[in-house]
CSV table of C-alpha atoms and ligand atoms in Angstrom, one decimal:
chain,number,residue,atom,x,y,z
A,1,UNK,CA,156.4,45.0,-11.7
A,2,UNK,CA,159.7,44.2,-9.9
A,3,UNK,CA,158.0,43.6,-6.1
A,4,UNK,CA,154.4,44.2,-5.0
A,5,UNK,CA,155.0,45.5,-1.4
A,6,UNK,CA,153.7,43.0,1.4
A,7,UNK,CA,151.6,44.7,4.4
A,8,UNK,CA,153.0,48.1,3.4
A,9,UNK,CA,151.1,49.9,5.4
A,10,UNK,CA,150.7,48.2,8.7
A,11,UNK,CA,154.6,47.8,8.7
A,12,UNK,CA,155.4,51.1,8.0
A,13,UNK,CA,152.8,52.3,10.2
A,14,UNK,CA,154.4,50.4,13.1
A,15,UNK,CA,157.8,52.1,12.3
A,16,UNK,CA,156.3,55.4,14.2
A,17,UNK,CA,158.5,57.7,11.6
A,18,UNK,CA,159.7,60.6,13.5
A,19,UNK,CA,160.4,63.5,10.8
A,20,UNK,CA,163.7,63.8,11.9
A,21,UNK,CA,164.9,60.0,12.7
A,22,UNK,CA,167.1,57.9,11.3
A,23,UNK,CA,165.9,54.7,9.5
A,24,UNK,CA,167.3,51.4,7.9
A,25,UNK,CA,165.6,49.2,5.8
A,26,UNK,CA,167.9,46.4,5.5
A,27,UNK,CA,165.7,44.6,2.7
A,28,UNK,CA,165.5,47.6,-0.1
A,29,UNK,CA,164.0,45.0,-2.8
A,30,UNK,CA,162.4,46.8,-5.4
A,31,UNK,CA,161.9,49.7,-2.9
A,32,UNK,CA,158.4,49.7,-2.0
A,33,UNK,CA,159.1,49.8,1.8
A,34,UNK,CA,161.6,52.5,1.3
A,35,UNK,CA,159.9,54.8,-0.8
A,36,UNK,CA,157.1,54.9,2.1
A,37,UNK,CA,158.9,55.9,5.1
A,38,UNK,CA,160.7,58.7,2.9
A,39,UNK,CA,157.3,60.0,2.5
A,40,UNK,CA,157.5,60.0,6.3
A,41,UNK,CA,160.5,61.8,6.7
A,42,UNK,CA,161.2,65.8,6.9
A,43,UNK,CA,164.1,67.4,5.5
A,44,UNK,CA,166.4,66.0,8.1
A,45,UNK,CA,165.5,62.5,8.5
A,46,UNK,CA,168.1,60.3,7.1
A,47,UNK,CA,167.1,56.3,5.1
A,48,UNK,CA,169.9,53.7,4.7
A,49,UNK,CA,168.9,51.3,2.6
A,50,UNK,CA,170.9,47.7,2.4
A,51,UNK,CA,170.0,45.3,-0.5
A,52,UNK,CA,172.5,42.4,-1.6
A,53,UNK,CA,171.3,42.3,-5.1
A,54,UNK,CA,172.7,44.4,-7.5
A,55,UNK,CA,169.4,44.4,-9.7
A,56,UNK,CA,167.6,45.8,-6.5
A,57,UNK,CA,170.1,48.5,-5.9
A,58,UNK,CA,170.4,49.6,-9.9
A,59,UNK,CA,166.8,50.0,-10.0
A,60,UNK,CA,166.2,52.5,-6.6
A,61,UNK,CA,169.4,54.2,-8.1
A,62,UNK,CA,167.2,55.4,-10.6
A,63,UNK,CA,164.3,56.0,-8.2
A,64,UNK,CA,166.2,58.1,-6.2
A,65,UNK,CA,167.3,60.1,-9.0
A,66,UNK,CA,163.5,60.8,-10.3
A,67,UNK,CA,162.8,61.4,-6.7
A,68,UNK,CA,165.3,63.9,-6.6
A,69,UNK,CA,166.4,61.7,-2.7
A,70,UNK,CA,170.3,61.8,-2.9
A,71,UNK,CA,171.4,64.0,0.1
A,72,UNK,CA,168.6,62.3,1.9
A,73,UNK,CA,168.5,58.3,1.0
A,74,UNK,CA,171.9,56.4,1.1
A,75,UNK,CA,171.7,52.8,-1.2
A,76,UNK,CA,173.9,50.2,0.2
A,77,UNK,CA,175.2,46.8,-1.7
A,78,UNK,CA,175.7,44.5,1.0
A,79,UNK,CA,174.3,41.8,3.3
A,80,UNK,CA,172.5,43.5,6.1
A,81,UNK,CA,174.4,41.1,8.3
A,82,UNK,CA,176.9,44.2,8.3
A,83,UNK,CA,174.4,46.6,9.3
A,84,UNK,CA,177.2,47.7,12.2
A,85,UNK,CA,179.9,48.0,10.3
A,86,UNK,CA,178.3,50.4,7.9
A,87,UNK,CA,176.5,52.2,10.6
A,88,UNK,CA,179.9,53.0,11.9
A,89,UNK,CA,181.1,53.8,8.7
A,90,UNK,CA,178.4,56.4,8.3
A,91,UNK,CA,178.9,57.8,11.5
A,92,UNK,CA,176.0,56.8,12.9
A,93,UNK,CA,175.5,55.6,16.2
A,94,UNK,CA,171.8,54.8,17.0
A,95,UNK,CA,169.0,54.8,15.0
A,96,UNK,CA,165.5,55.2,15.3
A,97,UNK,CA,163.7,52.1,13.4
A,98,UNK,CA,164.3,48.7,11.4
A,99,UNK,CA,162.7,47.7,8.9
A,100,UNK,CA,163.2,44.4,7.6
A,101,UNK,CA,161.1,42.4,4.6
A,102,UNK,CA,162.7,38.8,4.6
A,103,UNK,CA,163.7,36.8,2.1
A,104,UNK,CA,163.7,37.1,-1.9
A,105,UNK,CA,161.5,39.4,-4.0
A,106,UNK,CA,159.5,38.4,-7.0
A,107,UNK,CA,162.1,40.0,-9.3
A,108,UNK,CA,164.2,36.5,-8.2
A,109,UNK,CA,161.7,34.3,-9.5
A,110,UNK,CA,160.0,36.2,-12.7
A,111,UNK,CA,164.0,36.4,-13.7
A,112,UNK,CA,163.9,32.7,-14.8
A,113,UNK,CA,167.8,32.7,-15.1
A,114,UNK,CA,168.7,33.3,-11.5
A,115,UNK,CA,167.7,29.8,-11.0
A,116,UNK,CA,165.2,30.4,-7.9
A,117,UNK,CA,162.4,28.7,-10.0
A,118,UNK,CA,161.3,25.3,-11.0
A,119,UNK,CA,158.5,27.5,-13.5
A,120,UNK,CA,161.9,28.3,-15.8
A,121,UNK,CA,164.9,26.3,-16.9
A,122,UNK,CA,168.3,27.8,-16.0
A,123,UNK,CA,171.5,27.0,-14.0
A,124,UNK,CA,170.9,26.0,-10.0
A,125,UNK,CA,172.8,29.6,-8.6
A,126,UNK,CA,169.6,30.7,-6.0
A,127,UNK,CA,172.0,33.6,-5.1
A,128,UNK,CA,170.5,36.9,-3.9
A,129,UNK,CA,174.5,38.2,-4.2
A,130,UNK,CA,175.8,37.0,-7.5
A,131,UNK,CA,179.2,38.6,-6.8
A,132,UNK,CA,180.3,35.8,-3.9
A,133,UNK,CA,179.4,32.5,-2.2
A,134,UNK,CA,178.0,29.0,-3.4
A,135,UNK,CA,175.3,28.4,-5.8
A,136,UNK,CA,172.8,25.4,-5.2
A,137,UNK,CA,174.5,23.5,-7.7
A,138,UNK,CA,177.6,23.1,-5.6
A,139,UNK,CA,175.6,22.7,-2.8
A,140,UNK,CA,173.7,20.0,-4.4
A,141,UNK,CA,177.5,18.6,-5.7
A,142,UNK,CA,179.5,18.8,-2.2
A,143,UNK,CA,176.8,18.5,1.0
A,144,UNK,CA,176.9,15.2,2.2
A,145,UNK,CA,173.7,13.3,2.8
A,146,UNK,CA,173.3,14.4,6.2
A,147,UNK,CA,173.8,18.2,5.6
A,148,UNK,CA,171.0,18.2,2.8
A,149,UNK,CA,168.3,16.2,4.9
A,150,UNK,CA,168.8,19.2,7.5
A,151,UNK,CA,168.3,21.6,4.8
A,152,UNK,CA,165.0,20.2,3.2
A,153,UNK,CA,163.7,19.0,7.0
A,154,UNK,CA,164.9,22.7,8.9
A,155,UNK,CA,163.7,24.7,6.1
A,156,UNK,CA,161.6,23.1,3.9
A,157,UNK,CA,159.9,21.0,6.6
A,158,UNK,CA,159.9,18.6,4.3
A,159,UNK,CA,158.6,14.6,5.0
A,160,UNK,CA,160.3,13.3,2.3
A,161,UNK,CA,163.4,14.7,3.3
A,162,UNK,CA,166.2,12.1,3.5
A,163,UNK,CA,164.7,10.5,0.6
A,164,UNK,CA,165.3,13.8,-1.8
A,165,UNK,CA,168.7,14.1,0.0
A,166,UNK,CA,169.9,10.5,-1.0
A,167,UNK,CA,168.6,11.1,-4.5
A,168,UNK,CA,170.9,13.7,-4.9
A,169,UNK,CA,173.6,12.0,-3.8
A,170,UNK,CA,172.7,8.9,-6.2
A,171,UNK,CA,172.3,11.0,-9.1
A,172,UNK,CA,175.1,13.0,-8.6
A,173,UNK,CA,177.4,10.0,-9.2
A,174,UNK,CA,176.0,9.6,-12.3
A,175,UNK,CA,176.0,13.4,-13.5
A,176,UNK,CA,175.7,16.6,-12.5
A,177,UNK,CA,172.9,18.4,-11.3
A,178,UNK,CA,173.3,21.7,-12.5
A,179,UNK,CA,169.4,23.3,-13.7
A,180,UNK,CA,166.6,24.0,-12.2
A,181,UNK,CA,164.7,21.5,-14.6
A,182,UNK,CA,166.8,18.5,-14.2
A,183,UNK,CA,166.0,18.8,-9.5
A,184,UNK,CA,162.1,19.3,-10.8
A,185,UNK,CA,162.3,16.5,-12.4
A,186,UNK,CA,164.2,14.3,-10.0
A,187,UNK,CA,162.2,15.6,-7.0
A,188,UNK,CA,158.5,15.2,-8.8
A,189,UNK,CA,158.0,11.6,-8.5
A,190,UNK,CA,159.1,11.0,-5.2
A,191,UNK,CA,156.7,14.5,-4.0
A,192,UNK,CA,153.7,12.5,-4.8
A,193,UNK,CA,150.6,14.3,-7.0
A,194,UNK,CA,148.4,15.6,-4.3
A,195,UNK,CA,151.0,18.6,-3.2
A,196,UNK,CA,153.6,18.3,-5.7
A,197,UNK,CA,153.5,22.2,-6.7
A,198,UNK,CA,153.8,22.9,-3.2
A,199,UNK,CA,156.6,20.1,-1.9
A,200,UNK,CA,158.4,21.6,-5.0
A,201,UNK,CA,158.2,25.3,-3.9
A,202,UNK,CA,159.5,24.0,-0.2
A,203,UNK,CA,162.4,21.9,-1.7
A,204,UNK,CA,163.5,24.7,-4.0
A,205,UNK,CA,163.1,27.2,-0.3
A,206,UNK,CA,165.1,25.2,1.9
A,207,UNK,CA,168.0,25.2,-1.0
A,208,UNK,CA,168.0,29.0,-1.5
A,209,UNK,CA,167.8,29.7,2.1
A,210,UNK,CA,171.3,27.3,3.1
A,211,UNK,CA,173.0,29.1,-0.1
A,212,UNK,CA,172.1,32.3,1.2
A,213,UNK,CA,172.9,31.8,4.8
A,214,UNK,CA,169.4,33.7,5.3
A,215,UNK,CA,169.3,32.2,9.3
A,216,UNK,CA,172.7,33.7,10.1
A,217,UNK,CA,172.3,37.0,8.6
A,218,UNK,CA,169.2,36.9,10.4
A,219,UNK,CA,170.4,36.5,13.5
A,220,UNK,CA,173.2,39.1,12.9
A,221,UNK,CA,170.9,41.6,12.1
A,222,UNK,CA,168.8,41.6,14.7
A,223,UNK,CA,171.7,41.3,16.8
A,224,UNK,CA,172.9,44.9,14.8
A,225,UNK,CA,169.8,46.1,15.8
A,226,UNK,CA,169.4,45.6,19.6
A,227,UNK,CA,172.3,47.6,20.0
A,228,UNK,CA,171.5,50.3,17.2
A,229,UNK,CA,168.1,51.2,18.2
A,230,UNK,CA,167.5,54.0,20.4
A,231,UNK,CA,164.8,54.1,23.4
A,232,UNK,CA,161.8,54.0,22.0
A,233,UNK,CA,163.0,53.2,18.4
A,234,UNK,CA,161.2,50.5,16.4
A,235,UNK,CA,162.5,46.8,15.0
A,236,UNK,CA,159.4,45.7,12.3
A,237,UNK,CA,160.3,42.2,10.4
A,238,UNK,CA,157.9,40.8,8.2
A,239,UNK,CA,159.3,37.0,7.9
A,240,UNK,CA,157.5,34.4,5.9
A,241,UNK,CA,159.0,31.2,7.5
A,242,UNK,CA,158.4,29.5,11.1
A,243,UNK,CA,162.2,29.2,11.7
A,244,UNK,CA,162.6,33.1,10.7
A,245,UNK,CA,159.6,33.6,12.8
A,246,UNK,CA,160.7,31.9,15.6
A,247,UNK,CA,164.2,34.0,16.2
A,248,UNK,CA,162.1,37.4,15.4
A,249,UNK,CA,160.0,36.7,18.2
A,250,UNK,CA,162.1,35.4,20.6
A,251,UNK,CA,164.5,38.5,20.1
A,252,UNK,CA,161.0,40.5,20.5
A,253,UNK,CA,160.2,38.9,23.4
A,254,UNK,CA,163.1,38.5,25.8
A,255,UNK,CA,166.3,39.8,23.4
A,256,UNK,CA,167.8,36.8,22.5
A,257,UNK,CA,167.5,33.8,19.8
A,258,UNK,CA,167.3,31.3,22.0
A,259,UNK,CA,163.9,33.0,23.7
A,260,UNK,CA,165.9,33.2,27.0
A,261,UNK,CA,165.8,36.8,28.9
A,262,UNK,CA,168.4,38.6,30.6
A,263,UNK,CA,166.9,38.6,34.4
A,264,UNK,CA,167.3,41.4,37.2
A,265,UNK,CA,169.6,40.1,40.2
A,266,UNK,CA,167.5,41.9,42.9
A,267,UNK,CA,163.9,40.8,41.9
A,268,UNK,CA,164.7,38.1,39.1
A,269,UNK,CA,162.4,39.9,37.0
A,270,UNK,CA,163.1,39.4,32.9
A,271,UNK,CA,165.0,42.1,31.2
A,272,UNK,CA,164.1,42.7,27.7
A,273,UNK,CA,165.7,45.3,25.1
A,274,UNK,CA,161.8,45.5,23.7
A,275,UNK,CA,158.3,45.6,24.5
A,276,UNK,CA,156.0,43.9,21.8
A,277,UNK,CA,153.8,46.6,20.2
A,278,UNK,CA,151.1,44.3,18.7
A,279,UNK,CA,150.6,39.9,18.0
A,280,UNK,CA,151.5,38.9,14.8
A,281,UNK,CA,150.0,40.7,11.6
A,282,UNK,CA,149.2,38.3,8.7
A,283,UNK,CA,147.3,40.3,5.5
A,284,UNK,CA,143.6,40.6,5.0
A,285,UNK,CA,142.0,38.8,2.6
A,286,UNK,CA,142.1,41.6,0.1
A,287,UNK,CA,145.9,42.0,0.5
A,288,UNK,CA,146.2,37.9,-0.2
A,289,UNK,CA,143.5,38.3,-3.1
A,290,UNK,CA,145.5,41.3,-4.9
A,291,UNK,CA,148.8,39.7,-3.6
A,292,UNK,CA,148.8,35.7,-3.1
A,293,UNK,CA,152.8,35.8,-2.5
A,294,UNK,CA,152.2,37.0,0.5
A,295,UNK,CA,150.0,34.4,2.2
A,296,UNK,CA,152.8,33.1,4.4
A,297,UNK,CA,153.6,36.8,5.7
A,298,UNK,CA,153.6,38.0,9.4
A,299,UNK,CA,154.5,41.3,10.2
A,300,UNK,CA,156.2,41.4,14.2
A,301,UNK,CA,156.8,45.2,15.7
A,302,UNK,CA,158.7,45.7,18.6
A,303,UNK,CA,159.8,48.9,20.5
A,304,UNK,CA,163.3,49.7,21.6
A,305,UNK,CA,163.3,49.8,25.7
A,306,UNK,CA,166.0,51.5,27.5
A,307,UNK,CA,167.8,48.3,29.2
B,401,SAM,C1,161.0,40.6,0.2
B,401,SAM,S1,162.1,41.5,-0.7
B,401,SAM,C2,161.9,43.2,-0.1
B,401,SAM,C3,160.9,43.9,-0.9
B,401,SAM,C4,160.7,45.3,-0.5
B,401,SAM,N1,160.3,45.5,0.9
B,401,SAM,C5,159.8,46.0,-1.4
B,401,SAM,O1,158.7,46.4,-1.0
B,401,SAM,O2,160.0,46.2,-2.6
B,401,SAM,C6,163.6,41.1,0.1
B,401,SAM,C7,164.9,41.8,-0.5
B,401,SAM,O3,165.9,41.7,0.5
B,401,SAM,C8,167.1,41.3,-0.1
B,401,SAM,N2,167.8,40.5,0.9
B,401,SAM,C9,167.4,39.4,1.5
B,401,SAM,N3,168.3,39.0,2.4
B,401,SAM,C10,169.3,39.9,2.5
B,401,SAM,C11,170.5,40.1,3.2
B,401,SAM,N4,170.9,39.2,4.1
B,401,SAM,N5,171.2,41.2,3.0
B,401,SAM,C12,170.8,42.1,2.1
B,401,SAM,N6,169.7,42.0,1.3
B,401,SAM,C13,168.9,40.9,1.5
B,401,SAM,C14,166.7,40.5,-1.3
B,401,SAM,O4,167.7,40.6,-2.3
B,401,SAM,C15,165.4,41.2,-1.7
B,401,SAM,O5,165.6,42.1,-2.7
């Protein structure tokens, strides 16, 4: 199984799927979310979907093939931080719904040699795009001390933060750190019994999200997305950290990242490019039992206003 899909119906639900609209889904994984708004679709609703992984793309390739979908779904290789561009390369200028499934799949951890888990021994890369950009070994080799206690504190929320940081920096005069093993190992002792499994998970997190930018292309999407979504048309983001949670609501809530709203100069009344359609959706407890990677899940759906 390359990706059990996380609150698959809920999120694509909240979508609204008009037969004839135009939908991205800017996280294509192992195509789960995709397959199920095609379903939604008539004969002249269009899908783009983005994925920066080639595995992900190869696999719906062949999808689409057996589905017999090629006129209708279009596969893109590429960070959906470029969602515009391509959009405008397409020719398309608005479009009716977002859907966006954050972070990695569990394809990136079962394949023990893309380096995304302490459960297998392989080389530190953590990247979802193996074409470009810096594995976590050479962010582990070049950060200085200060830039990795942000990274495990910001994203792992990590205690024991500078402490892993200036173990890094220790070791690293003495060799490389270069496999997924050899930062178990280093890390373990200092992550105490109790929650070691858990601390470990968080330490290899915050890594894999700072090599994959995944806050910036975040906030560049959902930029993209303001100002591709028609009136009416639908933003749905399932994110599965507070930091990604944080930006999707506040763009939700008053159209910016920083939470602050556009205001009216007559009345001073906030002005907001969307209107909340529901509070966060977590899974039941027979999606957590059947799926427990998707315990940290909450699904956020938003509708397109016309300001
Ligand atoms: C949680 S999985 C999506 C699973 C999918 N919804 C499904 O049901 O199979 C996230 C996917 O998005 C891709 N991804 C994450 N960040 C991305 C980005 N900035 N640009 C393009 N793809 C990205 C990952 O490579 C991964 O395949």
């Amino acid at each position: 199984m390359y990706h059990i899909p996380v609150l698959l119906s809920a999120s694509v639900e909240g979508l609204n799927i008009r037969q004839d609209g135009t939908y991205v889904d800017v996280t294509l994984g192992g195509g789960g979310h995709s397959r199920c708004i095609l379903q939604g679709l008539g004969p002249e609703g269009r899908l783009f979907s983005f994925d920066q992984d080639a595995d992900a793309i190869a696999r719906c390739a062949s999808l689409r093939d057996e589905l017999g979908k090629g006129e209708q779904w279009t596969l893109i290789r590429s960070n959906f931080r470029y969602l515009k561009n391509w959009m405008r390369y397409y020719g398309i200028d608005g479009i009716d719904g977002v859907m966006a499934d954050l972070g990695v799949s569990s394809h990136h951890f079962d394949d023990g040699s893309r380096g995304f888990s302490f459960r297998s021994d392989a080389p530190l890369d953590m990247r979802m795009n193996q074409k470009g950009g810096d594995t976590a070994a050479t962010v582990l080799k070049n950060y200085s001390s200060e830039q990795l206690t942000n990274v495990f504190r910001l994203y792992g929320e990590l205690k024991q933060a500078r402490r892993l940081a200036d173990l890094i920096v220790n070791t690293r005069q003495l060799h490389p750190i270069s496999t997924t093993g050899q930062l178990a190992e280093l890390f373990r002792p200092i992550l105490g019994r109790e929650h070691e499994k858990k601390d470990l998970a968080r330490a290899f997190q915050a890594l894999r999200i700072e090599v994959n930018h995944e806050m910036d292309a975040l906030r560049d999407m959902l930029q993209a997305a303001t100002e591709l979504l028609r009136p009416g048309g639908r933003l749905v983001v399932i994110s599965y950290h507070s930091l990604e949670d944080r930006i999707v609501k506040n763009v939700m809530k008053a159209g910016s990242i920083d939470g602050t709203a556009k205001t009216d100069a007559v009345y001073g009344r906030a002005l907001s490019p969307f209107r909340a359609i529901s509070k966060a959706i977590t899974p039941t407890a027979e999606e957590l039992e059947a799926n427990p990677r998707s315990r940290s899940a909450k699904l956020r759906i938003a509708e397109r206003t016309d300001i």
